[in-house]
Coordinates of C-alpha atoms in Angstrom, one line a residue:
X23 CA 21.7 252.2 73.1
X24 CA 19.8 255.9 72.9
X25 CA 19.0 257.7 69.5
X26 CA 20.9 260.2 68.2
X27 CA 19.3 263.2 68.9
X28 CA 21.4 266.3 68.2
X29 CA 18.5 268.5 70.7
X30 CA 19.4 266.3 73.7
X31 CA 22.7 265.7 73.4
X32 CA 25.3 268.6 74.7
X33 CA 27.0 269.5 71.7
X34 CA 30.2 271.5 71.3
X35 CA 31.3 274.4 68.6
X36 CA 33.1 272.2 66.1
X37 CA 32.0 268.9 65.5
X38 CA 33.5 266.5 63.3
X39 CA 32.9 263.4 61.5
X40 CA 34.7 260.5 60.9
X41 CA 34.1 257.4 59.7
X42 CA 34.8 254.6 56.5
X43 CA 33.4 255.6 53.0
X44 CA 29.6 254.3 53.0
X45 CA 28.9 254.1 56.8
X46 CA 26.8 257.6 56.5
X47 CA 28.5 260.2 57.9
X48 CA 27.4 262.1 55.4
X49 CA 23.9 261.7 56.3
X50 CA 24.9 262.1 60.3
X51 CA 26.1 265.5 59.7
X52 CA 23.4 266.6 57.5
X53 CA 21.0 265.8 59.2
X54 CA 22.5 267.4 62.3
X55 CA 23.2 271.2 60.6
X56 CA 19.5 270.5 60.4
X57 CA 18.2 269.4 63.2
X58 CA 20.2 272.3 65.0
X59 CA 19.4 274.6 62.1
X60 CA 15.8 274.3 62.5
X61 CA 16.3 274.5 66.2
X62 CA 17.2 278.2 65.7
X63 CA 21.5 277.8 65.8
X64 CA 23.2 279.5 63.0
X65 CA 24.9 276.4 61.7
X66 CA 28.1 276.0 58.9
X67 CA 28.5 273.0 57.2
X68 CA 31.4 272.1 55.1
X69 CA 32.2 269.0 53.6
X70 CA 36.0 267.7 52.9
X71 CA 35.1 264.6 51.7
X72 CA 36.5 263.8 48.0
X73 CA 33.1 261.2 47.5
X74 CA 31.1 263.9 49.1
X75 CA 27.3 264.2 47.6
X76 CA 26.4 267.3 49.6
X77 CA 25.1 268.2 45.9
X78 CA 23.2 265.6 46.1
X79 CA 21.5 265.8 49.8
X80 CA 20.2 269.3 49.9
X81 CA 19.6 269.2 45.7
X82 CA 21.9 272.4 45.0
X83 CA 25.3 273.3 43.3
X84 CA 27.1 273.6 45.9
X85 CA 31.5 275.4 46.0
X86 CA 34.0 276.0 48.4
X87 CA 32.0 280.0 48.7
X88 CA 29.5 279.5 52.3
X89 CA 25.8 278.6 50.1
X90 CA 22.8 279.1 52.2
X91 CA 19.9 276.5 52.1
X92 CA 16.5 278.5 51.1
X93 CA 14.6 275.4 53.1
X94 CA 16.8 276.0 56.3
X95 CA 17.1 279.0 57.4
X96 CA 19.5 279.0 59.6
X97 CA 22.1 276.4 57.7
X98 CA 25.2 277.8 55.8
X99 CA 26.9 275.0 53.2
X100 CA 30.8 274.5 52.3
X101 CA 31.2 271.5 49.7
X102 CA 35.6 271.8 49.4
X103 CA 36.8 270.0 46.5
X104 CA 40.1 268.6 48.3
X105 CA 41.2 267.0 44.7
X106 CA 41.3 270.2 43.1
X107 CA 43.5 271.6 46.6
X108 CA 45.7 268.6 46.0
X109 CA 46.7 269.9 42.0
X110 CA 47.3 273.4 43.4
X111 CA 49.0 272.6 46.0
X112 CA 51.2 270.1 44.5
X113 CA 51.9 272.1 41.5
X114 CA 53.0 275.2 43.7
X115 CA 55.6 272.7 45.4
X116 CA 56.7 271.5 41.4
X117 CA 56.6 274.3 40.1
X118 CA 59.8 275.8 41.3
X119 CA 62.0 273.0 39.8
X120 CA 60.4 272.6 36.5
X121 CA 63.2 273.2 33.8
X122 CA 66.0 272.7 37.0
X123 CA 65.5 268.6 37.7
X124 CA 65.2 266.0 35.3
X125 CA 62.1 264.3 34.7
X126 CA 62.5 261.4 36.2
X127 CA 63.1 263.4 39.4
X128 CA 59.9 265.5 38.7
X129 CA 57.8 262.7 38.6
X130 CA 58.9 260.8 41.7
X131 CA 58.0 264.6 42.9
X132 CA 54.7 264.5 41.3
X133 CA 53.7 260.8 42.6
X134 CA 55.0 261.2 46.2
X135 CA 52.3 264.4 46.1
X136 CA 49.5 262.3 44.7
X137 CA 48.4 259.8 47.2
X138 CA 45.9 259.7 49.8
X139 CA 47.8 261.9 52.7
X140 CA 48.4 264.7 50.4
X141 CA 45.1 264.8 49.2
X142 CA 43.9 265.2 52.9
X143 CA 46.6 268.0 54.0
X144 CA 44.8 269.7 50.8
X145 CA 41.3 269.5 52.8
X146 CA 43.5 270.9 56.0
X147 CA 44.6 273.6 54.3
X148 CA 41.3 274.0 53.1
X149 CA 39.1 274.0 56.5
X150 CA 41.9 275.3 58.8
X151 CA 40.9 279.3 58.5
X152 CA 36.9 277.5 59.1
X153 CA 38.7 276.8 62.5
X154 CA 40.6 279.9 62.9
X155 CA 38.6 282.4 61.3
X156 CA 37.5 284.9 64.2
X157 CA 34.5 285.7 61.8
X158 CA 33.4 282.7 61.3
X159 CA 34.0 281.7 64.9
X160 CA 31.1 284.9 66.4
X161 CA 28.7 284.0 63.1
X162 CA 28.1 280.7 64.0
X163 CA 27.1 278.4 66.7
X164 CA 28.2 275.0 65.0
X165 CA 30.1 274.4 62.7
X166 CA 30.3 271.1 61.6
X167 CA 32.4 269.1 59.4
X168 CA 31.3 266.5 56.8
X169 CA 35.2 264.2 57.7
X170 CA 38.4 264.4 60.0
X171 CA 42.0 264.8 59.6
X172 CA 43.4 261.0 60.4
X173 CA 45.7 260.8 63.6
X174 CA 48.5 260.1 61.4
X175 CA 47.9 263.2 58.8
X176 CA 47.7 265.4 62.1
X177 CA 51.1 263.6 63.2
X178 CA 52.6 264.2 60.0
X179 CA 51.9 268.0 60.4
X180 CA 53.3 268.4 63.7
X181 CA 56.7 267.0 63.3
X182 CA 59.6 270.0 63.1
X183 CA 61.2 268.1 60.3
X184 CA 58.2 267.3 57.5
X185 CA 58.2 271.6 57.2
X186 CA 61.9 270.5 55.4
X187 CA 63.0 271.2 51.9
X188 CA 61.4 268.4 49.7
X189 CA 64.0 266.7 47.9
X190 CA 66.5 264.9 51.1
X191 CA 68.6 262.8 49.7
X192 CA 68.1 260.0 52.7
X193 CA 64.6 259.7 52.5
X194 CA 63.0 256.1 51.7
X195 CA 62.2 256.2 48.0
X196 CA 58.7 255.3 48.2
X197 CA 57.4 258.2 50.4
X198 CA 53.5 258.5 50.5
X199 CA 53.1 262.4 51.6
X200 CA 56.2 264.4 50.5
X201 CA 57.0 266.9 52.2
X202 CA 54.9 270.2 53.5
X203 CA 57.3 272.9 52.3
X204 CA 55.0 274.1 50.3
X205 CA 52.5 275.1 53.0
X206 CA 55.8 276.6 54.9
X207 CA 53.1 279.9 55.5
X208 CA 50.3 277.8 56.7
X209 CA 52.5 276.5 59.3
X210 CA 50.7 278.4 62.3
X211 CA 47.4 278.4 60.7
X212 CA 47.8 274.8 61.3
X213 CA 49.3 274.8 65.0
X214 CA 45.6 276.6 66.1
X215 CA 43.8 274.7 63.6
X216 CA 45.4 271.1 65.7
X217 CA 45.3 272.7 69.3
X218 CA 41.5 273.8 68.5
X219 CA 40.9 269.9 67.5
X220 CA 42.1 268.9 70.9
X221 CA 40.9 271.2 73.1
X222 CA 37.3 269.3 74.3
X223 CA 34.9 272.3 75.5
X224 CA 35.5 273.4 71.7
X225 CA 35.7 270.3 69.6
X226 CA 33.4 266.8 69.4
X227 CA 35.0 264.4 67.1
X228 CA 31.9 262.1 66.0
X229 CA 33.1 258.4 64.6
X230 CA 30.3 257.5 62.4
X231 CA 30.2 252.8 61.9
X232 CA 27.7 250.3 60.6
X233 CA 27.1 247.7 63.1
X234 CA 29.0 245.2 61.0
X235 CA 32.4 244.3 61.6
X236 CA 35.2 245.9 59.3
X237 CA 33.5 249.7 59.8
X238 CA 33.6 249.4 63.4
X239 CA 37.7 247.7 63.4
X240 CA 38.0 250.9 61.6
X241 CA 36.4 253.1 64.0
X242 CA 38.2 251.7 67.0
X243 CA 41.1 252.4 64.9
X244 CA 40.8 256.2 64.1
X245 CA 39.2 256.6 67.9
X246 CA 42.9 255.1 68.7
X247 CA 45.0 257.2 66.8
X248 CA 43.3 260.2 67.5
X249 CA 43.7 259.8 71.2
X250 CA 47.1 259.4 70.6
X251 CA 47.5 263.2 69.5
X252 CA 44.8 264.3 72.2
X253 CA 41.6 264.5 70.4
X254 CA 40.0 262.5 72.9
X255 CA 36.4 264.3 73.5
X256 CA 35.0 261.6 71.3
X257 CA 31.9 260.2 70.3
X258 CA 30.3 257.2 68.4
X259 CA 27.4 256.8 66.4
X260 CA 26.5 253.7 65.1
X261 CA 24.0 253.7 62.1
X262 CA 21.8 251.5 60.4
X263 CA 20.3 249.9 63.3
X264 CA 17.4 247.0 61.8
X265 CA 15.2 247.2 65.1
X266 CA 12.9 243.5 63.9
X267 CA 12.8 240.6 62.1
X268 CA 9.9 239.0 60.5
X269 CA 11.3 236.7 57.6
X270 CA 14.2 234.9 57.3
X271 CA 16.8 237.7 55.6
X272 CA 15.7 240.1 57.8
X273 CA 16.3 237.5 60.9
X274 CA 19.5 236.6 58.9
X275 CA 20.6 240.7 59.3
X276 CA 19.6 241.9 62.3
X277 CA 21.4 239.0 63.7
X278 CA 24.5 239.6 61.9
X279 CA 24.2 243.6 63.3
X280 CA 23.9 242.0 66.8
X281 CA 27.2 239.1 66.5
X282 CA 29.3 242.4 65.4
X283 CA 28.1 244.8 68.3
X284 CA 29.0 241.9 70.7
X285 CA 32.4 241.5 69.3
X286 CA 32.6 245.5 69.0
X287 CA 36.2 246.1 70.0
X288 CA 37.5 247.8 73.4
X289 CA 38.0 250.7 72.8
X290 CA 34.7 251.6 71.2
X291 CA 32.8 250.7 74.8
X292 CA 34.1 253.5 76.7
X293 CA 32.7 256.2 74.4
X294 CA 28.9 257.9 74.8
X295 CA 27.3 255.9 72.3
X296 CA 24.1 256.5 70.4
X297 CA 22.1 255.0 67.0
X298 CA 20.4 255.8 63.9
X299 CA 18.1 253.4 62.8
X300 CA 18.0 251.3 59.7
X301 CA 16.4 253.7 57.0
X302 CA 15.6 252.4 53.3
X303 CA 16.1 255.3 51.7
X304 CA 18.8 257.5 50.3
X305 CA 18.9 260.3 52.1
X306 CA 19.1 263.0 49.5
X307 CA 16.4 265.9 49.4
X308 CA 15.7 268.1 53.0
X309 CA 13.0 265.9 53.8
X310 CA 14.4 262.8 54.0
X311 CA 17.4 264.7 56.1
X312 CA 14.8 265.7 58.5
X313 CA 13.3 262.3 58.6
X314 CA 16.3 260.5 59.7
X315 CA 17.1 261.2 63.0
X316 CA 13.2 261.4 63.5
X317 CA 10.7 258.9 61.4
X318 CA 10.9 255.4 59.3
X319 CA 10.1 255.3 55.7
X320 CA 9.4 252.4 53.4
X321 CA 8.6 253.5 50.6
X322 CA 9.1 251.6 47.6
X323 CA 11.1 253.3 45.0
X324 CA 9.5 252.4 40.9
X325 CA 12.6 252.8 39.0
X326 CA 13.2 249.7 37.3
X327 CA 16.3 247.7 37.0
X328 CA 17.8 248.8 33.1
X329 CA 20.0 245.5 31.7
X330 CA 17.9 243.3 30.4
X331 CA 19.8 240.2 32.3
X332 CA 21.7 240.9 35.4
X333 CA 25.0 238.7 35.5
X334 CA 25.5 236.2 38.3
X335 CA 28.8 236.1 40.1
X336 CA 29.4 232.6 37.7
X337 CA 29.2 234.3 34.3
X338 CA 32.5 236.3 35.2
X339 CA 34.0 233.3 36.3
X340 CA 33.5 232.1 32.8
X341 CA 34.9 234.6 31.5
X342 CA 38.0 234.1 33.6
X343 CA 38.4 230.9 32.5
X344 CA 37.3 231.2 28.9
X345 CA 39.9 234.3 28.8
X346 CA 43.0 232.3 30.9
X347 CA 43.2 235.0 32.7
X348 CA 46.5 234.6 35.2
X349 CA 46.7 236.8 38.0
X350 CA 43.3 238.2 39.4
X351 CA 42.7 240.8 41.4
X352 CA 39.8 241.6 43.4
X353 CA 40.0 245.5 44.1
X354 CA 37.9 247.5 46.8
X355 CA 37.3 249.4 49.7
X356 CA 37.2 247.8 52.7
X357 CA 33.9 246.4 53.9
X358 CA 32.3 245.7 50.7
X359 CA 33.6 241.8 50.3
X360 CA 36.4 241.6 48.2
X361 CA 37.9 238.6 50.5
X362 CA 34.6 236.6 49.9
X363 CA 34.4 237.7 46.5
X364 CA 38.1 236.3 45.5
X365 CA 37.5 233.1 47.1
X366 CA 34.1 232.8 45.7
X367 CA 36.1 233.0 42.3
X368 CA 39.0 231.0 43.2
X369 CA 36.5 228.1 43.9
X370 CA 34.6 228.3 40.8
X371 CA 37.9 228.5 38.3
X372 CA 39.4 225.4 40.3
X373 CA 35.6 223.4 39.8
X374 CA 36.4 223.9 36.1
X375 CA 39.2 222.2 36.0
X376 CA 42.6 225.3 36.3
X377 CA 45.6 224.8 39.0
X378 CA 44.8 228.0 41.8
X379 CA 46.0 229.2 44.1
X380 CA 44.3 232.3 46.2
X381 CA 46.9 234.6 48.5
X382 CA 44.9 236.5 51.1
X383 CA 45.7 239.3 53.5
X384 CA 42.5 239.0 55.3
X385 CA 43.6 238.4 59.1
X386 CA 40.5 236.5 59.7
X387 CA 41.1 233.8 58.1
X388 CA 37.8 233.9 56.3
X389 CA 38.8 233.3 52.6
X390 CA 40.1 229.6 54.4
X391 CA 37.3 229.5 56.3
X392 CA 35.0 229.4 53.3
X393 CA 37.3 227.3 51.0
X394 CA 38.2 224.7 53.0
X395 CA 41.3 222.6 53.2
X396 CA 39.6 219.4 51.0
X397 CA 39.4 222.4 48.1
X398 CA 42.8 221.4 46.2
X399 CA 43.3 225.2 46.3
X400 CA 46.5 226.2 46.9
X401 CA 47.0 229.1 49.8
X402 CA 48.3 232.2 51.1
X403 CA 48.5 234.4 54.0
X404 CA 50.0 237.5 53.8
X405 CA 50.2 238.9 57.6
X406 CA 50.0 242.5 57.0
X407 CA 51.5 243.8 60.3
X408 CA 54.3 241.7 60.0
X409 CA 55.2 242.8 56.3
X410 CA 54.9 246.5 57.3
X411 CA 57.3 246.0 60.3
X412 CA 59.7 244.2 57.9
X413 CA 59.6 247.6 55.8
X414 CA 60.1 249.7 58.4
X415 CA 62.9 248.3 60.1
X416 CA 65.0 247.5 56.6
X417 CA 64.1 251.3 56.1
X418 CA 64.8 252.9 59.6
X419 CA 68.0 251.0 60.0
X420 CA 69.2 252.8 57.2
X421 CA 68.2 256.4 57.8
X422 CA 70.4 255.6 61.0
X423 CA 73.0 255.7 59.7
X424 CA 73.1 259.0 58.4
X425 CA 70.2 260.6 59.5
X426 CA 69.4 263.2 62.3
X427 CA 66.8 262.4 65.1
X428 CA 64.4 265.0 63.5
X429 CA 64.2 263.6 60.5
X430 CA 63.9 259.8 62.0
X431 CA 60.8 261.4 63.4
X432 CA 60.1 262.4 60.2
X433 CA 61.1 259.1 58.1
X434 CA 59.3 256.6 60.9
X435 CA 55.6 259.2 61.1
X436 CA 55.5 258.3 56.8
X437 CA 56.1 254.9 57.5
X438 CA 52.5 254.9 59.1
X439 CA 50.8 255.8 55.9
X440 CA 48.9 253.8 53.8
X441 CA 51.2 253.4 50.4
X442 CA 53.7 252.3 52.8
X443 CA 51.8 249.7 53.9
X444 CA 50.7 248.9 50.6
X445 CA 54.4 248.5 49.0
X446 CA 55.4 246.8 52.1
X447 CA 52.5 244.2 51.7
X448 CA 52.9 244.3 47.9
X449 CA 56.5 243.3 48.0
X450 CA 55.1 240.0 49.4
X451 CA 52.6 240.0 47.2
X452 CA 55.1 239.6 44.3
X453 CA 56.2 236.6 45.6
X454 CA 53.0 234.9 45.1
X455 CA 52.4 236.6 41.2
X456 CA 55.5 234.7 40.0
X457 CA 53.3 231.4 40.8
X458 CA 51.1 232.4 37.7
X459 CA 53.7 230.7 35.8
X460 CA 52.1 227.3 36.3
X461 CA 48.7 228.2 38.1
X462 CA 45.7 231.0 38.4
X463 CA 46.7 233.1 40.9
X464 CA 43.8 235.0 43.1
X465 CA 44.6 237.6 44.9
X466 CA 42.1 239.5 47.5
X467 CA 43.9 242.9 47.5
X468 CA 46.1 244.9 45.2
X469 CA 48.3 248.6 45.3
X470 CA 46.1 251.6 44.1
X471 CA 47.1 253.0 41.0
X472 CA 49.5 256.3 43.2
X473 CA 51.4 253.3 44.7
X474 CA 52.2 251.4 41.5
X475 CA 52.6 254.8 40.2
X476 CA 55.1 255.9 43.3
X477 CA 56.9 252.0 42.9
X478 CA 57.7 253.1 39.1
X479 CA 59.0 256.7 39.6
X480 CA 60.8 255.6 42.5
X481 CA 62.7 253.4 39.9
X482 CA 63.6 256.0 38.0
X483 CA 64.5 258.2 40.6
X484 CA 66.9 255.7 41.9
X485 CA 68.6 255.7 38.9
X486 CA 68.7 259.2 38.2
X487 CA 70.4 260.0 41.2
X488 CA 72.7 257.1 41.1
X489 CA 72.0 256.6 44.8
X490 CA 70.8 253.1 46.6
X491 CA 68.9 253.5 50.1
X492 CA 67.0 251.4 52.4
X493 CA 63.8 249.9 51.6
X494 CA 65.0 249.3 48.2
X495 CA 62.2 247.6 45.0
X496 CA 63.0 244.4 45.1
X497 CA 63.8 242.8 41.2
X498 CA 60.2 241.3 41.7
X499 CA 58.8 244.3 42.1
X500 CA 59.6 245.9 38.9
X501 CA 59.0 243.4 37.3
X502 CA 55.2 243.5 38.2
X503 CA 54.1 246.4 37.2
X504 CA 54.5 245.5 32.9
X505 CA 52.4 242.1 34.4
X506 CA 49.5 243.9 35.6
X507 CA 49.3 246.5 32.2
X508 CA 49.2 243.1 30.0
X509 CA 44.9 242.8 29.7
X510 CA 45.8 239.1 28.0
X511 CA 47.1 238.2 31.6
X512 CA 45.5 239.7 34.7
X513 CA 42.4 240.3 35.5
X514 CA 41.0 243.3 38.2
X515 CA 38.1 243.2 39.2
X516 CA 36.5 245.7 41.2
X517 CA 34.1 244.9 44.2
X518 CA 31.4 247.7 45.1
X519 CA 27.7 247.9 46.8
X520 CA 25.0 249.3 45.8
X521 CA 25.1 252.3 47.4
X522 CA 26.4 256.3 46.7
X523 CA 29.7 256.2 48.5
X524 CA 31.4 253.1 47.6
X525 CA 30.4 253.6 44.3
X526 CA 31.8 257.1 44.0
X527 CA 34.9 255.8 46.3
X528 CA 35.5 252.5 43.1
X529 CA 35.4 254.8 40.6
X530 CA 38.1 256.9 41.8
X531 CA 40.0 253.3 42.4
X532 CA 39.3 252.9 39.2
X533 CA 40.8 256.2 37.8
X534 CA 43.5 256.3 40.2
X535 CA 44.1 252.0 38.4
X536 CA 43.9 253.6 35.2
X537 CA 46.6 256.4 35.8
X538 CA 49.2 253.3 36.2
X539 CA 47.7 251.8 32.8
X540 CA 45.2 249.2 34.4
X541 CA 42.2 248.5 32.5
X542 CA 39.5 247.2 35.3
X543 CA 37.0 245.0 33.2
X544 CA 34.5 243.8 35.6
X545 CA 32.4 245.2 38.4
X546 CA 31.0 243.5 41.5
X547 CA 28.1 244.4 43.1
X548 CA 28.5 242.3 46.3
X549 CA 25.5 241.8 49.3
X550 CA 22.5 243.2 47.1
X551 CA 19.4 242.9 48.4
X552 CA 17.7 243.7 45.3
X553 CA 19.1 240.1 44.8
X554 CA 17.4 238.5 47.8
X555 CA 13.7 237.4 48.2
X556 CA 13.3 239.3 51.5
X557 CA 9.6 239.6 52.4
X558 CA 10.3 242.6 55.2
X559 CA 9.1 245.8 54.4
X560 CA 12.1 247.7 55.2
X561 CA 14.8 245.7 53.8
X562 CA 12.4 245.5 50.5
X563 CA 12.2 249.0 50.1
X564 CA 16.2 249.2 50.6
X565 CA 16.2 246.9 48.2
X566 CA 14.6 249.1 45.5
X567 CA 16.6 252.0 46.5
X568 CA 19.9 250.1 45.2
X569 CA 18.6 250.4 41.5
X570 CA 19.4 253.4 41.0
X571 CA 22.9 252.5 41.2
X572 CA 22.4 249.0 39.8
X573 CA 22.0 251.5 36.8
X574 CA 24.5 253.5 37.2
X575 CA 26.7 250.7 37.4
X576 CA 25.1 249.2 34.4
X577 CA 25.7 251.9 32.3
X578 CA 29.6 252.5 33.7
X579 CA 30.9 249.7 33.0
X580 CA 28.7 248.8 29.3
X581 CA 27.1 246.0 31.2
X582 CA 30.5 244.4 32.7
X583 CA 29.1 244.0 35.6
X584 CA 27.3 241.3 37.9
X585 CA 25.2 241.5 41.4
X586 CA 25.6 239.0 44.4
X587 CA 22.4 238.7 46.6
X588 CA 23.5 239.8 50.7
X589 CA 23.9 236.1 52.5
X590 CA 24.5 236.3 56.3
X591 CA 27.9 234.0 56.0
X592 CA 29.6 236.4 53.8
X593 CA 33.0 237.7 55.0
X594 CA 33.6 241.6 55.6

């Protein structure tokens, strides 16, 4: 597998970097931009990632206006804020209806326009002009985007029915994306942007992953989704490859990476693949950006952990037991280890004498493996795909009674959205949560605040307009939000890693829950190299770079956090 060197690769004019949060797509995009600019190319780098740390990378205040980077004469950077764009878009859609429609209907509309899909649409709206503007095309040799739209969003944009009026009597209640009527004037611009994305002579989609199971699966899913709509010119970068080992921790780390690569999804094996070596440092500052693709750095940071005592997971388990929590969720972005943390909490509570039931959506059965059949812990496994299919069929069978084929196409695409999957899975989880009447229930996932508010507003919306429809919200779900808001009974534990993007994403997740009236008391920093006794110089240097993020979490949570050391056997 060859190292990624932008000078040695035939690159198209437009480059889109995409991948799970925390895999290093911002670092790869920035390093590519700087490398090309250093070699005389005029480059525009545009970020539309809500968790973007471009300002930290370049050490300069950035806005949505093009900003020249002094240390890299040929490089111009724009940092778009999709959250702000989404808020402006949301208000443009809602303002004509204020004072004319009941509050419950407006609340439902507003929540439909508050999800991740709408943020993505708003981001696409922002960067479309960079793709379609002729002056921009002439001025730059390469235009690099630090994130890319999903296949789901691109398919939605291409559907004629997606551009119809916002309120439809027949769409399913818990919609994620909402309609696009507020952007009707941009329809042709979007069409041109999607065509450019699909043109392999103009555009390359660069998938970025780490050599780990969850990010590789996500990269394969994204590759298939984008190929499905004609974006076939794809390249693949595996970031963070450890080259060798010299102690027990680094040997386990190396072998885990190799095992993940051996089991890599088939969809990725046909792509042109490059690697970026494991780097110990945070990719901030021009010097480190330049070094990412060219040189190693083992520098140990001298920052110290400020907490006098770093708590362990057992301290969190003791608190959960003492406070008699009955419903415990572990939440976090994919790949942070929330399944293994949930299993450890279930085991810990059971050891203290609690009657425990563990529920998981883990398809690989890792939670069951971690616990074993003799533990006395009840287990439930929710099949996400089966639950999603069941929910989709309910909605579609109802919709087909009254809707045109165009509208059905819209509903089918909307039913592929992340929120729809959360709702489908959570309907199954509600039955398990009811077990909390007689035992402690530990669940390794939970809906976002957006999805909970969507369910909540949908109920009010249904009452307001006096109608019923497919995909009805069961009574158990209606009872759930009050239970989740009850801090005496329910605890949400946020799981993250000691790195920039996972911490930023965890904060956004926490804010989302707070919108729904749900507070998270504990944060868990998982898979920490700082908590290992590695003597490997590279991993030890990486461990020292975690301290900055451990201190940030300490400050953010007012000390209500624990750190779990990296272990090879932990589930993704």
